[in-house]
């Protein structure tokens, strides 16, 4: 029987086997990186379009300026420095350069790409399993952290750089992702609510999801 565990941190203030995006150290590959980045952007897009089901009622509100994530090798290296130690739990905020962090584990040796994708799906699923209170107006509260702290980091509007690590430890497959800038800031909005921007100049950044981006990504969404 597999045991699956996930942990979120509350912030205070390709080809398999051959890597080209970043270093191929410790078994990472572009296949893993692309899979985990694509899954983040797929699910961020789902939320941005107002299609993510909220356990506490209706759907998560649409996002006016959801940033599209890009992959960062320096963040990956920092994440791997912690994950390869096989210590379950978060390292210090300072050791993570004040980046956000989500962790996940399966107590068995499994395919790394599958574990990477599953981790993001598990984090995101907190919205459908426990949800967020619509009365909180999309602000990050203590209840939001306890119920859906992984989900909120995955969809945090201003977190647009991502680096992850997957490592086979003696008793688990360990997945970690770090996010820059960090999300889960107390009393801040998770993302700006509103009708999605339709052209780049209205999105306040080249990485926002425009309508054109969504139409392309819609084909990859499967829940």
Tab-separated table of C-alpha atoms in Angstrom:
chain	number	residue	atom	x	y	z
A	1	UNK	CA	0.000	0.000	0.000
A	2	UNK	CA	1.368	3.399	-0.972
A	3	UNK	CA	1.301	6.206	1.555
A	4	UNK	CA	1.100	9.684	0.045
A	5	UNK	CA	1.777	12.811	2.069
A	6	UNK	CA	1.883	16.487	1.095
A	7	UNK	CA	3.045	19.551	3.007
A	8	UNK	CA	2.689	23.291	2.267
A	9	UNK	CA	4.756	26.112	3.763
A	10	UNK	CA	3.290	29.421	4.967
A	11	UNK	CA	5.572	32.259	3.870
A	12	UNK	CA	6.135	35.084	6.277
A	13	UNK	CA	6.171	38.439	4.598
A	14	UNK	CA	12.774	16.737	-23.974
A	15	UNK	CA	14.084	13.588	-23.686
A	16	UNK	CA	14.165	11.248	-20.734
A	17	UNK	CA	17.559	10.704	-19.175
A	18	UNK	CA	19.377	13.530	-20.954
A	19	UNK	CA	18.919	17.021	-19.522
A	20	UNK	CA	19.448	20.198	-21.502
A	21	UNK	CA	17.354	22.808	-19.683
A	22	UNK	CA	19.392	22.468	-16.474
A	23	UNK	CA	22.027	20.200	-14.963
A	24	UNK	CA	21.315	16.480	-15.193
A	25	UNK	CA	22.579	15.958	-11.630
A	26	UNK	CA	20.727	13.595	-9.285
A	27	UNK	CA	18.512	12.053	-11.929
A	28	UNK	CA	16.563	15.090	-13.102
A	29	UNK	CA	15.618	15.305	-16.787
A	30	UNK	CA	13.866	17.665	-19.155
A	31	UNK	CA	10.969	15.216	-19.314
A	32	UNK	CA	10.366	15.685	-15.586
A	33	UNK	CA	10.803	19.454	-15.769
A	34	UNK	CA	8.433	19.885	-18.694
A	35	UNK	CA	5.807	17.627	-17.138
A	36	UNK	CA	5.733	19.470	-13.833
A	37	UNK	CA	5.833	22.938	-15.443
A	38	UNK	CA	3.069	22.062	-17.898
A	39	UNK	CA	0.903	20.664	-15.103
A	40	UNK	CA	1.303	23.851	-13.057
A	41	UNK	CA	0.338	26.034	-16.021
A	42	UNK	CA	-2.532	23.755	-17.015
A	43	UNK	CA	-4.072	23.980	-13.552
A	44	UNK	CA	-3.332	27.697	-13.152
A	45	UNK	CA	-5.147	28.189	-16.448
A	46	UNK	CA	-8.094	26.141	-15.160
A	47	UNK	CA	-8.388	28.460	-12.163
A	48	UNK	CA	-7.873	31.584	-14.287
A	49	UNK	CA	-10.830	30.605	-16.462
A	50	UNK	CA	-13.112	30.045	-13.475
A	51	UNK	CA	-13.387	26.291	-14.075
A	52	UNK	CA	-11.804	24.991	-10.854
A	53	UNK	CA	-14.449	23.504	-8.542
A	54	UNK	CA	-14.437	24.810	-4.967
A	55	UNK	CA	-15.619	22.373	-2.269
A	56	UNK	CA	-17.130	25.251	-0.300
A	57	UNK	CA	-19.336	26.349	-3.162
A	58	UNK	CA	-19.249	27.010	-6.883
A	59	UNK	CA	-15.899	27.567	-8.532
A	60	UNK	CA	-12.775	29.511	-7.723
A	61	UNK	CA	-13.271	33.015	-9.174
A	62	UNK	CA	-11.719	33.952	-12.493
A	63	UNK	CA	-8.271	35.530	-12.445
A	64	UNK	CA	-7.734	38.855	-14.187
A	65	UNK	CA	-3.944	38.628	-14.455
A	66	UNK	CA	-2.721	35.109	-13.757
A	67	UNK	CA	0.988	34.856	-14.591
A	68	UNK	CA	2.237	31.957	-16.653
A	69	UNK	CA	5.067	30.089	-14.939
A	70	UNK	CA	8.543	29.542	-16.360
A	71	UNK	CA	11.165	27.067	-15.189
A	72	UNK	CA	14.236	28.236	-13.265
A	73	UNK	CA	17.384	26.107	-12.936
A	74	UNK	CA	18.745	27.987	-9.918
A	75	UNK	CA	15.528	27.327	-8.026
A	76	UNK	CA	15.708	23.665	-9.021
A	77	UNK	CA	19.277	23.388	-7.718
A	78	UNK	CA	18.264	24.934	-4.415
A	79	UNK	CA	15.308	22.573	-4.109
A	80	UNK	CA	17.463	19.550	-4.897
A	81	UNK	CA	19.998	20.550	-2.239
A	82	UNK	CA	17.252	19.977	0.311
A	83	UNK	CA	15.349	17.073	-1.245
A	84	UNK	CA	18.439	14.886	-1.732
A	85	UNK	CA	18.991	14.895	2.045
A	86	UNK	CA	15.799	12.819	2.331
A	87	UNK	CA	14.555	14.713	5.387
A	88	UNK	CA	10.780	14.914	5.289
A	89	UNK	CA	9.616	18.442	6.073
A	90	UNK	CA	10.530	22.007	5.219
A	91	UNK	CA	13.953	23.552	5.482
A	92	UNK	CA	14.235	27.117	6.735
A	93	UNK	CA	12.806	30.092	4.893
A	94	UNK	CA	16.318	31.573	4.717
A	95	UNK	CA	17.769	28.391	3.191
A	96	UNK	CA	15.153	28.664	0.455
A	97	UNK	CA	16.070	32.257	-0.400
A	98	UNK	CA	12.602	33.237	0.851
A	99	UNK	CA	10.962	31.186	-1.900
A	100	UNK	CA	7.676	29.360	-1.387
A	101	UNK	CA	7.751	25.576	-1.117
A	102	UNK	CA	5.430	22.597	-1.619
A	103	UNK	CA	6.485	19.054	-0.716
A	104	UNK	CA	5.079	15.629	-1.567
A	105	UNK	CA	6.127	12.037	-1.029
A	106	UNK	CA	5.138	8.507	-1.974
A	107	UNK	CA	6.491	5.790	0.290
A	108	UNK	CA	7.743	3.671	-2.592
A	109	UNK	CA	10.118	3.977	-5.539
A	110	UNK	CA	7.977	5.096	-8.467
A	111	UNK	CA	8.506	6.708	-11.858
A	112	UNK	CA	9.829	10.231	-11.301
A	113	UNK	CA	7.797	11.900	-14.039
A	114	UNK	CA	4.596	10.289	-12.775
A	115	UNK	CA	5.404	11.358	-9.216
A	116	UNK	CA	6.071	14.923	-10.387
A	117	UNK	CA	2.716	15.210	-12.158
A	118	UNK	CA	0.872	13.508	-9.300
A	119	UNK	CA	2.345	15.948	-6.795
A	120	UNK	CA	0.878	18.982	-8.566
A	121	UNK	CA	-2.483	17.264	-8.994
A	122	UNK	CA	-2.532	16.388	-5.294
A	123	UNK	CA	-1.673	19.947	-4.229
A	124	UNK	CA	-4.318	21.384	-6.533
A	125	UNK	CA	-6.971	18.894	-5.377
A	126	UNK	CA	-7.189	20.616	-1.992
A	127	UNK	CA	-9.619	23.061	-3.604
A	128	UNK	CA	-12.079	20.267	-4.395
A	129	UNK	CA	-11.517	18.359	-1.131
A	130	UNK	CA	-11.628	21.190	1.440
A	131	UNK	CA	-11.888	24.391	-0.535
A	132	UNK	CA	-11.737	28.100	0.233
A	133	UNK	CA	-14.404	30.242	1.878
A	134	UNK	CA	-15.936	32.534	-0.791
A	135	UNK	CA	-16.610	35.111	1.948
A	136	UNK	CA	-12.855	35.644	2.363
A	137	UNK	CA	-12.797	37.456	-1.010
A	138	UNK	CA	-9.869	35.404	-2.287
A	139	UNK	CA	-7.565	36.547	0.526
A	140	UNK	CA	-4.995	34.244	2.100
A	141	UNK	CA	-6.270	33.564	5.611
A	142	UNK	CA	-5.299	31.049	8.289
A	143	UNK	CA	-8.218	28.898	7.158
A	144	UNK	CA	-6.985	29.064	3.563
A	145	UNK	CA	-3.553	27.880	4.683
A	146	UNK	CA	-4.935	24.980	6.709
A	147	UNK	CA	-7.444	23.848	4.080
A	148	UNK	CA	-5.669	24.522	0.810
A	149	UNK	CA	-2.168	25.886	1.383
A	150	UNK	CA	-0.666	23.817	-1.431
A	151	UNK	CA	-3.367	24.897	-3.868
A	152	UNK	CA	-2.935	28.580	-3.041
A	153	UNK	CA	0.809	28.395	-3.695
A	154	UNK	CA	0.248	26.608	-7.010
A	155	UNK	CA	-2.115	29.361	-8.228
A	156	UNK	CA	-0.546	32.358	-6.474
A	157	UNK	CA	-0.728	35.106	-9.086
A	158	UNK	CA	2.706	36.629	-8.562
A	159	UNK	CA	4.598	33.331	-8.325
A	160	UNK	CA	5.854	32.951	-11.882
A	161	UNK	CA	9.204	31.153	-11.512
A	162	UNK	CA	9.313	27.483	-10.616
A	163	UNK	CA	12.030	24.953	-9.848
A	164	UNK	CA	11.422	21.386	-8.702
A	165	UNK	CA	13.307	18.265	-7.671
A	166	UNK	CA	12.363	14.586	-7.644
A	167	UNK	CA	14.642	12.194	-5.785
A	168	UNK	CA	14.595	8.510	-4.888
A	169	UNK	CA	15.250	8.263	-1.157
A	170	UNK	CA	15.683	4.893	0.580
A	171	UNK	CA	12.051	4.793	1.705
A	172	UNK	CA	10.240	7.246	-0.538
A	173	UNK	CA	10.045	9.135	-3.804
A	174	UNK	CA	10.417	12.738	-2.690
A	175	UNK	CA	9.112	15.707	-4.714
A	176	UNK	CA	9.662	19.355	-3.899
A	177	UNK	CA	8.875	22.577	-5.747
A	178	UNK	CA	9.943	26.097	-4.852
A	179	UNK	CA	8.281	29.249	-6.137
A	180	UNK	CA	9.480	32.791	-6.783
A	181	UNK	CA	8.251	35.187	-5.630
A	182	UNK	CA	6.839	33.223	-2.703
A	183	UNK	CA	3.095	32.932	-2.298
A	184	UNK	CA	0.958	32.334	0.797
A	185	UNK	CA	1.446	35.803	2.243
A	186	UNK	CA	-0.915	36.534	5.113
A	187	UNK	CA	-3.890	38.780	4.257
A	188	UNK	CA	-2.719	39.201	0.641
A	189	UNK	CA	-4.987	38.275	-2.256
A	190	UNK	CA	-4.217	34.929	-3.853
A	191	UNK	CA	-4.807	36.528	-7.249
A	192	UNK	CA	-6.711	39.505	-8.658
A	193	UNK	CA	-10.297	38.504	-9.358
A	194	UNK	CA	-11.923	39.646	-12.569
A	195	UNK	CA	-12.602	38.863	-16.180
A	196	UNK	CA	-9.421	37.514	-17.754
A	197	UNK	CA	-7.398	39.998	-19.768
A	198	UNK	CA	-7.856	39.649	-23.494
A	199	UNK	CA	-4.661	41.267	-24.760
A	200	UNK	CA	-1.116	41.390	-23.462
A	201	UNK	CA	-1.028	45.100	-22.614
A	202	UNK	CA	-3.948	44.612	-20.203
A	203	UNK	CA	-2.275	41.726	-18.408
A	204	UNK	CA	0.515	43.737	-16.767
A	205	UNK	CA	3.241	41.400	-17.902
A	206	UNK	CA	4.282	39.263	-20.833
A	207	UNK	CA	3.681	36.061	-18.867
A	208	UNK	CA	-0.034	36.506	-18.175
A	209	UNK	CA	-2.577	34.081	-19.576
A	210	UNK	CA	-4.268	35.837	-22.498
A	211	UNK	CA	-7.334	34.483	-24.246
A	212	UNK	CA	-5.082	33.178	-26.999
A	213	UNK	CA	-3.023	31.234	-24.471
A	214	UNK	CA	-6.131	29.649	-22.987
A	215	UNK	CA	-7.521	28.469	-26.288
A	216	UNK	CA	-4.255	26.685	-26.965
A	217	UNK	CA	-4.105	25.153	-23.502
A	218	UNK	CA	-7.737	24.105	-23.309
A	219	UNK	CA	-6.942	20.919	-25.193
A	220	UNK	CA	-4.601	19.739	-22.451
A	221	UNK	CA	-7.078	20.080	-19.580
A	222	UNK	CA	-8.471	16.799	-18.261
A	223	UNK	CA	-9.989	16.479	-14.789
